[in-house]
Coordinates of C-alpha atoms in Angstrom, one line a residue:
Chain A
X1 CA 36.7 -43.3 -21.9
X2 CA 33.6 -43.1 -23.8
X3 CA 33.0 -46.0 -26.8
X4 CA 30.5 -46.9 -28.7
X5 CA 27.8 -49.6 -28.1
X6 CA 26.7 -51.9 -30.6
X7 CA 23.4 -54.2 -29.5
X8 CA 22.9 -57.2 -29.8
X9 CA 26.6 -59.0 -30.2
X10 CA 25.6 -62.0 -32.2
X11 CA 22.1 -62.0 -34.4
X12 CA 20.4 -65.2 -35.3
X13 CA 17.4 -64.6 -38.1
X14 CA 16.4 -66.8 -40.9
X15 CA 16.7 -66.0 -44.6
X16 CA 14.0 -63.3 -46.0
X17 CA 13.8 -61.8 -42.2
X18 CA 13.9 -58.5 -41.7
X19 CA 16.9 -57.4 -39.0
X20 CA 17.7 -54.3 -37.2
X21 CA 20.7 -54.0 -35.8
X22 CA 21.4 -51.2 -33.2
X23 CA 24.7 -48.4 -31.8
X24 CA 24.9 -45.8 -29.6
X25 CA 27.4 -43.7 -30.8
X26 CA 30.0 -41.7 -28.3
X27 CA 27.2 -38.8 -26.9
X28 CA 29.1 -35.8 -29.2
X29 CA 30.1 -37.1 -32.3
X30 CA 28.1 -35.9 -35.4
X31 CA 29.3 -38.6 -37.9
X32 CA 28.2 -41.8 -38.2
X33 CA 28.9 -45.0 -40.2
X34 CA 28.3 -48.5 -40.8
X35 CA 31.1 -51.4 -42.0
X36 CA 30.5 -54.8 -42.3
X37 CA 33.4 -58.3 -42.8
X38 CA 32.7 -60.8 -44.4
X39 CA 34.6 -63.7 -42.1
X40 CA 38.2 -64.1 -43.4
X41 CA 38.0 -60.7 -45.2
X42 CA 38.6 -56.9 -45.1
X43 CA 36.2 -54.5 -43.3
X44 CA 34.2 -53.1 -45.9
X45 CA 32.4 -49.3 -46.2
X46 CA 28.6 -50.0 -46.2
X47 CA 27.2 -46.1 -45.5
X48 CA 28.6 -42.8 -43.8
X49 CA 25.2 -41.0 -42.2
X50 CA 25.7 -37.1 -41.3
X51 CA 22.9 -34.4 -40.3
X52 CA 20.3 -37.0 -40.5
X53 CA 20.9 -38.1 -43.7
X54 CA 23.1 -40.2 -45.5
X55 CA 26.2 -38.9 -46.8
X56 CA 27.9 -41.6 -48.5
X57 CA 27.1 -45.4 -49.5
X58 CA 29.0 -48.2 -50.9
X59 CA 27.6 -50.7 -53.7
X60 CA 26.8 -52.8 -51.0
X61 CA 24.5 -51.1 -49.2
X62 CA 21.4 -52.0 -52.2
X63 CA 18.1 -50.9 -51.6
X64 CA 17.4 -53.3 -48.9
X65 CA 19.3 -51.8 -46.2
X66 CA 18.3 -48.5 -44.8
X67 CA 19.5 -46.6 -41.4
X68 CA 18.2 -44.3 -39.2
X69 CA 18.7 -42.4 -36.3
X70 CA 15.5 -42.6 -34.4
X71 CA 16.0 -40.3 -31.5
X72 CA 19.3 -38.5 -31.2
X73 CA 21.1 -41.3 -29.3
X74 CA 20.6 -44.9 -31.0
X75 CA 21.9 -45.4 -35.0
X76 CA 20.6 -48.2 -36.2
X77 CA 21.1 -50.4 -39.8
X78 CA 18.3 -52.4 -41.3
X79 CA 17.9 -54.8 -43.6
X80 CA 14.9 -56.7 -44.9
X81 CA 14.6 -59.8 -47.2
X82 CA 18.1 -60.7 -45.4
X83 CA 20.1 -63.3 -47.3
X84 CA 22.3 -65.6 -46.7
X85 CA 25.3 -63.9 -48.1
X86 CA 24.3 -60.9 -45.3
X87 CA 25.9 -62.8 -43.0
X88 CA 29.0 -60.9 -41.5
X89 CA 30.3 -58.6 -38.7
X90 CA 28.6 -55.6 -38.7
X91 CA 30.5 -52.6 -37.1
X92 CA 29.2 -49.1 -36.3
X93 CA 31.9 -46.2 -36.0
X94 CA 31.6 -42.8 -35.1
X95 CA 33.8 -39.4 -34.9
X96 CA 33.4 -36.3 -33.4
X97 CA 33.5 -34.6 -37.0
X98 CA 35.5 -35.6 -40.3
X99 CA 39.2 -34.9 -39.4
X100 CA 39.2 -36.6 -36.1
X101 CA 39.7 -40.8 -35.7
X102 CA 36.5 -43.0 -36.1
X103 CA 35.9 -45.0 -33.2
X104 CA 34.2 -48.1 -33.4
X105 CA 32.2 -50.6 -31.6
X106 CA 32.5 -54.0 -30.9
X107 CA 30.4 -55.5 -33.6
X108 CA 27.6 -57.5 -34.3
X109 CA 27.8 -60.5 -35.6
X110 CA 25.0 -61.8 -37.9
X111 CA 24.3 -65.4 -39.2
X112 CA 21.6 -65.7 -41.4
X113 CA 20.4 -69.4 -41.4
Chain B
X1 CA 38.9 -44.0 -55.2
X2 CA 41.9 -45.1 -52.9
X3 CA 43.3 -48.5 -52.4
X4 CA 45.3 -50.0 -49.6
X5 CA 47.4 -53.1 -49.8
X6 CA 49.3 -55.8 -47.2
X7 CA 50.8 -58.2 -49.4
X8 CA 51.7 -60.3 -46.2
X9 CA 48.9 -62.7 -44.9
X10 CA 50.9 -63.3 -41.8
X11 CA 53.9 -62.7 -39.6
X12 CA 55.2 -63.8 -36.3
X13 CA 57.9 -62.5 -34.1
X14 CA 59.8 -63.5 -30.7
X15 CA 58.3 -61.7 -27.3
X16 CA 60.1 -58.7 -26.9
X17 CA 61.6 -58.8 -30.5
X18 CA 60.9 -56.0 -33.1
X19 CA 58.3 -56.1 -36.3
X20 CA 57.4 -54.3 -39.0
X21 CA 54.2 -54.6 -40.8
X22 CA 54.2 -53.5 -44.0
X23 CA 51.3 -51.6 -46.1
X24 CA 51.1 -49.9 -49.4
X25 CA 48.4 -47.4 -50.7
X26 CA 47.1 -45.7 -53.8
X27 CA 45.1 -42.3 -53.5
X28 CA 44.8 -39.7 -56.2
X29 CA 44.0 -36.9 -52.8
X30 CA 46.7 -34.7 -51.8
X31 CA 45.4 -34.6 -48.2
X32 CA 44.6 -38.2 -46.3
X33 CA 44.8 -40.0 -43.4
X34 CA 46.3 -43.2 -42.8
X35 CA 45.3 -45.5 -39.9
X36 CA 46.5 -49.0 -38.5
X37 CA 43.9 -50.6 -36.5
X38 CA 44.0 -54.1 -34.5
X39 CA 41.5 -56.3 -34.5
X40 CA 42.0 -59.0 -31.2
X41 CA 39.9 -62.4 -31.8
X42 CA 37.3 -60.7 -29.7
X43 CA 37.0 -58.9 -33.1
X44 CA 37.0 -55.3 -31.3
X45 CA 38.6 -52.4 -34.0
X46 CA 41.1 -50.8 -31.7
X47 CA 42.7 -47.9 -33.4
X48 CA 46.9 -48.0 -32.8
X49 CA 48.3 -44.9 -35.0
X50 CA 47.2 -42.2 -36.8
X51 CA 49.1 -40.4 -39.6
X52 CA 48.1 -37.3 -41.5
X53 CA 49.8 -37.1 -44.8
X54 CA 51.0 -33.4 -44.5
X55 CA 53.0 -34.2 -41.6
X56 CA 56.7 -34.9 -42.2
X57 CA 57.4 -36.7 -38.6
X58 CA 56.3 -39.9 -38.5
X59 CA 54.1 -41.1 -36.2
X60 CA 54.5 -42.8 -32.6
X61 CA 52.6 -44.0 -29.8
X62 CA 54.5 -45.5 -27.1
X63 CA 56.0 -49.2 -28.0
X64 CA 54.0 -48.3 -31.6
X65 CA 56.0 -46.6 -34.6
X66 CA 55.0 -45.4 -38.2
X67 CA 58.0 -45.1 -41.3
X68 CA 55.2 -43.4 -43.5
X69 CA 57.0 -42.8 -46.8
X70 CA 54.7 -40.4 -48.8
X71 CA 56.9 -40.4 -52.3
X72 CA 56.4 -44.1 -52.1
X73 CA 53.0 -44.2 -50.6
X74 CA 53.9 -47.0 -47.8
X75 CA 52.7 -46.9 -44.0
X76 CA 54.7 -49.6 -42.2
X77 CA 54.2 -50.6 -38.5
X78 CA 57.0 -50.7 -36.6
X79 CA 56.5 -52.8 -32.9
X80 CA 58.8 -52.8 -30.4
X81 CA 59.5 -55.1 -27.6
X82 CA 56.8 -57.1 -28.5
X83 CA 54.1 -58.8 -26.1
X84 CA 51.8 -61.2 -26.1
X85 CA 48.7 -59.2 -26.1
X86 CA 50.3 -58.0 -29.6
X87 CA 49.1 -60.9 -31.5
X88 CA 45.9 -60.0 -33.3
X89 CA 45.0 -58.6 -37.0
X90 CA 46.5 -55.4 -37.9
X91 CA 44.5 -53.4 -40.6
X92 CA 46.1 -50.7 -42.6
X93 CA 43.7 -48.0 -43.5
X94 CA 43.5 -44.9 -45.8
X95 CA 41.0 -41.8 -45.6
X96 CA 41.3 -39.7 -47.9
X97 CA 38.1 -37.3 -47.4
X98 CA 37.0 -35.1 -44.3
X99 CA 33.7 -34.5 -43.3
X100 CA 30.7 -36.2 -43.9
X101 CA 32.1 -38.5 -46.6
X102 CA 35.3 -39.5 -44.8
X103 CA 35.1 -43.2 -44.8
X104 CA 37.7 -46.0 -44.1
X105 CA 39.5 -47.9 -47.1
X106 CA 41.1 -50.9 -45.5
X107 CA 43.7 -53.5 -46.7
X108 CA 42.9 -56.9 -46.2
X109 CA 44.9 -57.2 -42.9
X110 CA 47.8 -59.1 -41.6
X111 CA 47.8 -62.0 -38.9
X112 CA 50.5 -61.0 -36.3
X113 CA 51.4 -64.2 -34.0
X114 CA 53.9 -63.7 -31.2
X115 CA 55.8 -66.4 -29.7
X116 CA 56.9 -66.8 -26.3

């Protein structure tokens, strides 16, 4: 069954770094998003991402985080001047269009030192 | 904007026993889509059930039951004949639009131990 990737699985990077953390999504599925958890918390909505741009973002996702979908296979999530309260699982979903099941990945977990 | 509740932090049930895991939501949309996920401590998001509002029969998938009461906006998870591999969080979620802006609302999840 085809999933989605999610590269690296852990992230190490030190406060004020800059951090790019990558998905492939499942090969025909045209919507894209980012979530991110907090340890101990709920999955939150960071940014929905459709026809190469972004469709939808969450109070979270301030002007430091960006994404991008370089070349038709990787979607990745950026932030710069990362802080320490970035730290979290970051989880890329995707779906094959907006009625159907998002599936996601198996995370990323970041630690910001 | 929607909102989706589990009052219960945790719960635990016998191997092979039957639990229900209860969730609440709040959406102003007369059209939606209500999801449980579980999360294993791997920390994967493995989607269980699916519900669309509109439809009256509640959902199942194999040992995995919905009682999706749409008057009372509640989703529970029903699990039968429990098993190990069970034990993980359990997320309710809520989407409400379709398309490019249909993202996720979760609760804040419910620890599901199962003994032996």
């Amino acid at each position: 069954e085809p999933e989605v990737t999610q590269t690296p699985s852990h992230q190490v990077t030190q406060m004020g770094q800059e951090v790019i953390l990558r998905c492939v999504p499942i090969s025909n599925h045209l919507y894209f998003y980012w979530y991110r958890q907090i340890l101990g918390q709920k999955v939150e909505f960071l940014v929905s991402f459709y026809n190469n741009e972004i469709s939808e973002k969450s109070e979270i996702f301030d002007d430091r985080f960006s994404v991008e979908r370089p070349d038709g296979s990787n979607f990745t999530l950026k932030i710069r001047s990362t802080k320490l309260e970035d730290s979290a699982m970051y989880f890329c979903a995707s779906s094959g269009d907006g009625y159907q099941p998002q599936h996601f990945g198996d995370g990323t977990r970041l630690s910001i030192l | 904007a929607q909102t989706v509740t589990q009052s219960q932090p945790e719960m635990s049930v016998q191997e092979a026993e039957t639990v229900t895991l209860s969730c609440t939501y709040d959406t102003s949309e007369s059209d939606y889509y209500l999801f449980w996920y579980k999360q294993p401590p791997s920390r994967q998001m493995i989607l269980v059930i699916r519900q669309e509002a509109y439809k009256q029969q509640n959902a199942t998938e194999n040992r995995f039951s919905v009682n999706f009461q749409k008057a009372a906006k509640s989703f529970s998870l029903k699990i039968s004949d429990s098993q190990l591999g069970d034990a993980a969080m359990y997320f309710c979620a809520c989407q409400t639009a379709t398309g490019a802006n249909s993202k996720l609302t979760f609760g804040k999840g419910i620890t599901l131990s199962v003994r032996p």
